[in-house]
mmCIF file with all atom_site columns, C-alpha atoms in Angstrom:
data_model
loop_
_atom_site.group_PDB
_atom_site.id
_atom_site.type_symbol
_atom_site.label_atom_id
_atom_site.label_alt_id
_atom_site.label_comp_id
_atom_site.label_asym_id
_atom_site.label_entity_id
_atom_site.label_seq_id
_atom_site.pdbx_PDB_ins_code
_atom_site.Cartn_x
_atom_site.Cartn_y
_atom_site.Cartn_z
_atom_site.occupancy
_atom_site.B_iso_or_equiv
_atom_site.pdbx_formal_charge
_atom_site.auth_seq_id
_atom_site.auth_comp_id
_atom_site.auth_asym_id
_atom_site.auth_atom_id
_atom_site.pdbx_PDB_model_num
ATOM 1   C CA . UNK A 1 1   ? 5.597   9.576   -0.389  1.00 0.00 ? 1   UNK A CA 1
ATOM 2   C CA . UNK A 1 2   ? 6.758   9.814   3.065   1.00 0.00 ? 2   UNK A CA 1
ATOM 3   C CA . UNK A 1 3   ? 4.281   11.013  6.029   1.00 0.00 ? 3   UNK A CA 1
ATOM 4   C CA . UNK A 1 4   ? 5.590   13.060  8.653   1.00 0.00 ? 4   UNK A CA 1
ATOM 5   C CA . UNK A 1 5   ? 6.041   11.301  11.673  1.00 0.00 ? 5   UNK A CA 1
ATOM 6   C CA . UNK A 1 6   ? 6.490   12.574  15.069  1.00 0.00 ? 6   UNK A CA 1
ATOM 7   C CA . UNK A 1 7   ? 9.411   11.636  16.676  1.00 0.00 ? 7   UNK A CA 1
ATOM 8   C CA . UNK A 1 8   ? 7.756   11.957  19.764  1.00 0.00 ? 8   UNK A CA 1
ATOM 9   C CA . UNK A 1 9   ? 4.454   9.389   18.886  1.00 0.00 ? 9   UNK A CA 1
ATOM 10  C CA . UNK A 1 10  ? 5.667   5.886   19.397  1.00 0.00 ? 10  UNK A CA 1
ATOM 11  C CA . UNK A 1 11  ? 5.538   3.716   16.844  1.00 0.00 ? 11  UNK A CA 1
ATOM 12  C CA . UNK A 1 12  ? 2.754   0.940   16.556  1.00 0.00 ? 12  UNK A CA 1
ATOM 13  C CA . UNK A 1 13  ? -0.918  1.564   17.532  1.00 0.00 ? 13  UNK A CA 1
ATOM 14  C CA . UNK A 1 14  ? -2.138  5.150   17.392  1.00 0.00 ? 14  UNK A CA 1
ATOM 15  C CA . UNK A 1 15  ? 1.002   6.440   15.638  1.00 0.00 ? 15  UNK A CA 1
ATOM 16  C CA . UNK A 1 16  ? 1.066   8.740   12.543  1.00 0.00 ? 16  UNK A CA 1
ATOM 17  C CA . UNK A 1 17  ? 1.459   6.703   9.375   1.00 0.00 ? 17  UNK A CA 1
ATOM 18  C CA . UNK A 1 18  ? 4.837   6.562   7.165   1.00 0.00 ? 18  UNK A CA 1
ATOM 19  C CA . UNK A 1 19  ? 5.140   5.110   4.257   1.00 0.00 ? 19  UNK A CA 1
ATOM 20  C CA . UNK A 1 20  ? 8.634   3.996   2.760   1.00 0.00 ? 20  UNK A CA 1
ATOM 21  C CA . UNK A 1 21  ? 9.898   2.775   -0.975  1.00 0.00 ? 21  UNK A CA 1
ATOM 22  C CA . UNK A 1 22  ? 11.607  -0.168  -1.804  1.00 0.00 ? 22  UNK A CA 1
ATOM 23  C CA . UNK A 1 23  ? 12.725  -1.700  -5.364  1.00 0.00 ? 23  UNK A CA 1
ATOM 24  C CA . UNK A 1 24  ? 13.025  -5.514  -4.735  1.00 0.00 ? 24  UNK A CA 1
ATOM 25  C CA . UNK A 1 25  ? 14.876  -7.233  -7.446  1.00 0.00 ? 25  UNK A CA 1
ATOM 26  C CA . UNK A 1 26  ? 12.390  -8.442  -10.446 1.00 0.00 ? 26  UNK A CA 1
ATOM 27  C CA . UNK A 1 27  ? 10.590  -4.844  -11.432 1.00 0.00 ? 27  UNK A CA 1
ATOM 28  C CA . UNK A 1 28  ? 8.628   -4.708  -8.139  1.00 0.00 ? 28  UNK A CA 1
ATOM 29  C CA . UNK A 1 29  ? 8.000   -1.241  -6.511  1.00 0.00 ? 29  UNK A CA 1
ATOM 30  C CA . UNK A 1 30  ? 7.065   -1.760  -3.246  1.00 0.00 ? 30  UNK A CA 1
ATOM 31  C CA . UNK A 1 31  ? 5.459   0.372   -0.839  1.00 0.00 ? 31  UNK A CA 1
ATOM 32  C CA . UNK A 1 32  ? 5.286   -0.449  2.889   1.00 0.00 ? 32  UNK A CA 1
ATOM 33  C CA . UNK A 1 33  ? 2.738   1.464   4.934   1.00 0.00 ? 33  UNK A CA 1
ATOM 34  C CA . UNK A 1 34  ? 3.240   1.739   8.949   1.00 0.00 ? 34  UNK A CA 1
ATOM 35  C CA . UNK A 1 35  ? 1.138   2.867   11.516  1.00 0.00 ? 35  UNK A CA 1
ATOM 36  C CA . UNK A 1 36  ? -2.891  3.803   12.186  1.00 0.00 ? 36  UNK A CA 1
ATOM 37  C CA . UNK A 1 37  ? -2.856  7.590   10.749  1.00 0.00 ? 37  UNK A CA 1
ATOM 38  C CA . UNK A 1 38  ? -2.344  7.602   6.844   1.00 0.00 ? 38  UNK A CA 1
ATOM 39  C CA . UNK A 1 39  ? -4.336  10.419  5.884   1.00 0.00 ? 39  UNK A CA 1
ATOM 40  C CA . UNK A 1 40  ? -1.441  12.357  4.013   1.00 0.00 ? 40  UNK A CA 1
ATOM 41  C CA . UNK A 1 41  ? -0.228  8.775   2.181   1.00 0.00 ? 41  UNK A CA 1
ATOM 42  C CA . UNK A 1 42  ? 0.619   9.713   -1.554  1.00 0.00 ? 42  UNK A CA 1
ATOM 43  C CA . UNK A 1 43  ? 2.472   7.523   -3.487  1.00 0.00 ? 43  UNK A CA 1
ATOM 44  C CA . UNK A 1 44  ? 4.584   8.168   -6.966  1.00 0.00 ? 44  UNK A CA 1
ATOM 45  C CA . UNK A 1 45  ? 3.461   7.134   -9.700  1.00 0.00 ? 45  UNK A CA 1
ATOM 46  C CA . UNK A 1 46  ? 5.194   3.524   -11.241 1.00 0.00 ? 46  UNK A CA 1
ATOM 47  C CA . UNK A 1 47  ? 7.985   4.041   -12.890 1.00 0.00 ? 47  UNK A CA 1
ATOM 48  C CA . UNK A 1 48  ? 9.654   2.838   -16.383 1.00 0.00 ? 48  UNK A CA 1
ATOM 49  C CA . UNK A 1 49  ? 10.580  -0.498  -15.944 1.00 0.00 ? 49  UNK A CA 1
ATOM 50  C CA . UNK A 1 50  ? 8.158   -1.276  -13.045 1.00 0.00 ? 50  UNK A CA 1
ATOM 51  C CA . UNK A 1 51  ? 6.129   -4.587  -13.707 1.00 0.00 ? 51  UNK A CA 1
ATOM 52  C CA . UNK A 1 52  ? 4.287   -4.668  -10.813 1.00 0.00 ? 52  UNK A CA 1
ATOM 53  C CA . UNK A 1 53  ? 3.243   -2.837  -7.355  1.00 0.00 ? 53  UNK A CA 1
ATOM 54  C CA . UNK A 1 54  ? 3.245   -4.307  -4.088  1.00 0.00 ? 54  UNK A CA 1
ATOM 55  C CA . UNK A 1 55  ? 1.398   -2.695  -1.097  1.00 0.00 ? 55  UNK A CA 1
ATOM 56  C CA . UNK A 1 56  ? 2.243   -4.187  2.208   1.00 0.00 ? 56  UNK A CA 1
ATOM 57  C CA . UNK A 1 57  ? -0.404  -2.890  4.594   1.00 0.00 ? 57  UNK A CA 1
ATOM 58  C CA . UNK A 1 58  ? 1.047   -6.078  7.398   1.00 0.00 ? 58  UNK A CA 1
ATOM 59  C CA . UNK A 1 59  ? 2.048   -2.927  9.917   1.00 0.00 ? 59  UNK A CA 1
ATOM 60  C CA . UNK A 1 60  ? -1.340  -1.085  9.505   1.00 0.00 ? 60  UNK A CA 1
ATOM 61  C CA . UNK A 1 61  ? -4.016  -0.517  12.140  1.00 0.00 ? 61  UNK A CA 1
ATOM 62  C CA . UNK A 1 62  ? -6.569  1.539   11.299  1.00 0.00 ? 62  UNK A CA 1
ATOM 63  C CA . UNK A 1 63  ? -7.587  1.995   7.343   1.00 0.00 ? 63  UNK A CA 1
ATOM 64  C CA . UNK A 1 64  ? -9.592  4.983   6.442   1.00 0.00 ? 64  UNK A CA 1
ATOM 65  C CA . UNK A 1 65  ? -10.769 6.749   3.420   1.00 0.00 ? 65  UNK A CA 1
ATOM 66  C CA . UNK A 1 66  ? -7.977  9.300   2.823   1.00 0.00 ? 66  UNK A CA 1
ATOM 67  C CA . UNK A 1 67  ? -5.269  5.885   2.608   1.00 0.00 ? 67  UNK A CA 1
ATOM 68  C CA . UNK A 1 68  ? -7.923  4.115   0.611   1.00 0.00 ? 68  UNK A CA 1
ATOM 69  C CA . UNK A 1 69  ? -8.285  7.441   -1.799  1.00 0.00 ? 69  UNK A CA 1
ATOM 70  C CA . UNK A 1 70  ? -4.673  7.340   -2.446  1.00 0.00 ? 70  UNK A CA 1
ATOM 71  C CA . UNK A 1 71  ? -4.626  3.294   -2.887  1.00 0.00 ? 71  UNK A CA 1
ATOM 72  C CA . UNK A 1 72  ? -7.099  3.777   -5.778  1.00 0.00 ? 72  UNK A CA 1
ATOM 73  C CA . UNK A 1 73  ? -5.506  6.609   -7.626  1.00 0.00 ? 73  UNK A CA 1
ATOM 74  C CA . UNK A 1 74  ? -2.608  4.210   -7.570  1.00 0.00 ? 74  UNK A CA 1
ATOM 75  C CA . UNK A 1 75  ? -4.094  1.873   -9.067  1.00 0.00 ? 75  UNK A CA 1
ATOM 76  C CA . UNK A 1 76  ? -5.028  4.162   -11.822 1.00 0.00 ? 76  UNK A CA 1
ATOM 77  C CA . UNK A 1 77  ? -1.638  5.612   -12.528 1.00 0.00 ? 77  UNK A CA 1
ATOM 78  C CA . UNK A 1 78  ? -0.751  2.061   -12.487 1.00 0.00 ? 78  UNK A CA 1
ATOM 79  C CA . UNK A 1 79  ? -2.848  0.989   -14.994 1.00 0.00 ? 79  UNK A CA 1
ATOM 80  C CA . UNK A 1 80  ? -2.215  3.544   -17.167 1.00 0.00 ? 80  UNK A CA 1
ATOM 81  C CA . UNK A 1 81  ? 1.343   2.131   -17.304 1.00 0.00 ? 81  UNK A CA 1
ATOM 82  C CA . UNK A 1 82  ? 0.257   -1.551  -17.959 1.00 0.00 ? 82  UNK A CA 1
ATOM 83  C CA . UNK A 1 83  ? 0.528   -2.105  -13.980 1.00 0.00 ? 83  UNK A CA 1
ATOM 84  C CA . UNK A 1 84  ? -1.172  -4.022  -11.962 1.00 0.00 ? 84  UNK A CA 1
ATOM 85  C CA . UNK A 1 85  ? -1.088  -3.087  -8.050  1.00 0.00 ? 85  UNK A CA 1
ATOM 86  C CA . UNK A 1 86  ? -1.150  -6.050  -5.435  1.00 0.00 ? 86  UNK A CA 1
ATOM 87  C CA . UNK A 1 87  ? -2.215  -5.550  -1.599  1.00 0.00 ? 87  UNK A CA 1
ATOM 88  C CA . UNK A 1 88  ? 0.005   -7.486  0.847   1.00 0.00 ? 88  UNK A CA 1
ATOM 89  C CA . UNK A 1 89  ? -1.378  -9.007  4.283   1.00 0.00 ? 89  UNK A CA 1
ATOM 90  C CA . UNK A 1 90  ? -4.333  -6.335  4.295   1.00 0.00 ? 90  UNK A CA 1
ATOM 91  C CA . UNK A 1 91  ? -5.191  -6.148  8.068   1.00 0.00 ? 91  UNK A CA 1
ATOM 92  C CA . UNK A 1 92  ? -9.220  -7.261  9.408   1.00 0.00 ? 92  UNK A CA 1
ATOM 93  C CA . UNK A 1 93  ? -9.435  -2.957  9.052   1.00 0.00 ? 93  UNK A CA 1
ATOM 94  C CA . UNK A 1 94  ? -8.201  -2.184  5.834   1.00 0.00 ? 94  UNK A CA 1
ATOM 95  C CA . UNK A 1 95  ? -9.778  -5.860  4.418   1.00 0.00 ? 95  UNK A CA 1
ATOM 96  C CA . UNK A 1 96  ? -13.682 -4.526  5.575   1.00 0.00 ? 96  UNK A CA 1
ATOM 97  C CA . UNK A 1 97  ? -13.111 -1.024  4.169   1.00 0.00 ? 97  UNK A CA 1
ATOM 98  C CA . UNK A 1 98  ? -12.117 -2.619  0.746   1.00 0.00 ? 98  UNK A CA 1
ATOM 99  C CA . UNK A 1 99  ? -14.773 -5.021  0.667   1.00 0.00 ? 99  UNK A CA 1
ATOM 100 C CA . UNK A 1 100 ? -17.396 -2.455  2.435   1.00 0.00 ? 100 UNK A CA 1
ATOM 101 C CA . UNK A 1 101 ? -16.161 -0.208  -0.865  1.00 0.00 ? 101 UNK A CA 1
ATOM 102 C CA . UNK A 1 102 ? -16.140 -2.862  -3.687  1.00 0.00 ? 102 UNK A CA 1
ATOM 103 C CA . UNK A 1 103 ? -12.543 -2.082  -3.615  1.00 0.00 ? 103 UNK A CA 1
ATOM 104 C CA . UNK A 1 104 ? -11.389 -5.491  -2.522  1.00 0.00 ? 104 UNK A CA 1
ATOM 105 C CA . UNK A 1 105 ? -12.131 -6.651  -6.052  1.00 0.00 ? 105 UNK A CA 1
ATOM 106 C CA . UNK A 1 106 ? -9.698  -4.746  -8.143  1.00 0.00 ? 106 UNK A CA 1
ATOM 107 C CA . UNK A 1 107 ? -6.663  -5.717  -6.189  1.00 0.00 ? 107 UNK A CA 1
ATOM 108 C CA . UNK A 1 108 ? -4.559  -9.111  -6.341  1.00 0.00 ? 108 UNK A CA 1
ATOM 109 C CA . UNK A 1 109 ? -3.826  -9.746  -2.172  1.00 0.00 ? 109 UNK A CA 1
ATOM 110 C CA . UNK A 1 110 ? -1.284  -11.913 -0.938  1.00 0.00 ? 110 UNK A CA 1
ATOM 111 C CA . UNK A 1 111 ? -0.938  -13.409 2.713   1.00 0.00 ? 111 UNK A CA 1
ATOM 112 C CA . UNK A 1 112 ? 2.527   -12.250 2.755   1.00 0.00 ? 112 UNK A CA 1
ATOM 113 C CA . UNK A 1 113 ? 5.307   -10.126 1.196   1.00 0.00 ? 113 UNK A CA 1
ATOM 114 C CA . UNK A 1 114 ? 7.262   -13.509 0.507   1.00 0.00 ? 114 UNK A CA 1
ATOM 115 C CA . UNK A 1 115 ? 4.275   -15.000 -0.809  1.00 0.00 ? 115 UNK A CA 1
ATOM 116 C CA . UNK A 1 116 ? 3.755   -11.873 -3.464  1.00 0.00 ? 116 UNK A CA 1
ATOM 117 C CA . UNK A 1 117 ? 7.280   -11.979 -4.354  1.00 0.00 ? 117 UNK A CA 1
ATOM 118 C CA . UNK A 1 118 ? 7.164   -15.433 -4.942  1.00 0.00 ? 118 UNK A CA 1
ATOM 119 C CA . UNK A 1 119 ? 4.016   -14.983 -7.460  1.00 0.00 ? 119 UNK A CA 1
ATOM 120 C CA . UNK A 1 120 ? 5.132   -12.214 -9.025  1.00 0.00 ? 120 UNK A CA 1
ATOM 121 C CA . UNK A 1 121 ? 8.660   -14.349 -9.617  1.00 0.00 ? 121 UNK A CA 1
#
């Protein structure tokens, strides 16, 4: 799930991507990506219990095919488990490269993490 990140790259604009793991209260698994270079993002598949998946892509800059690849076949593990995936605060990048793809229609998106937790309350 993580991406390597080099400790020497600052953080921000240009710098390798990370993704982290967090289980908010309510059966949310969410995933918050960081950072313009994603292109080893993989993310578990939902777990027992999980209700929902929330994406917060709020700290990413640049949005290519390798992060939307993995976004998809998230989506698909996630519906295999009766879970629906939600995109948080998609950035103007990432936003164009899922409506460019079509993909921008098989995701819930939310203007904020507050305002996904609040919908998914």
């Amino acid at each position: 799930m993580n991406i390597d990140q080099d400790p020497d790259q600052p953080s921000g604009a240009g710098a390798r991507g990370t993704c982290t793991r967090e289980t908010p209260p309510g059966g949310v698994l969410l995933y918050r990506l960081h950072g313009d270079h994603l292109d080893g993002v993989d993310f578990d598949e939902p777990q027992d219990g999980v209700r929902a998946v929330l994406v917060d892509l709020t700290d990413v800059g640049f949005f290519g095919s390798s992060a939307l690849d993995a976004l998809l076949r998230l989506r698909v593990a996630a519906q295999e488990n009766g879970v629906t995936v939600h995109l948080v605060a998609p950035q103007p990048i990432a936003a164009r490269v899922l409506q460019l793809t079509g993909a921008d229609t098989l995701f819930p998106r939310h203007a904020s993490l507050d305002a996904a937790l609040r919908a998914l309350a």
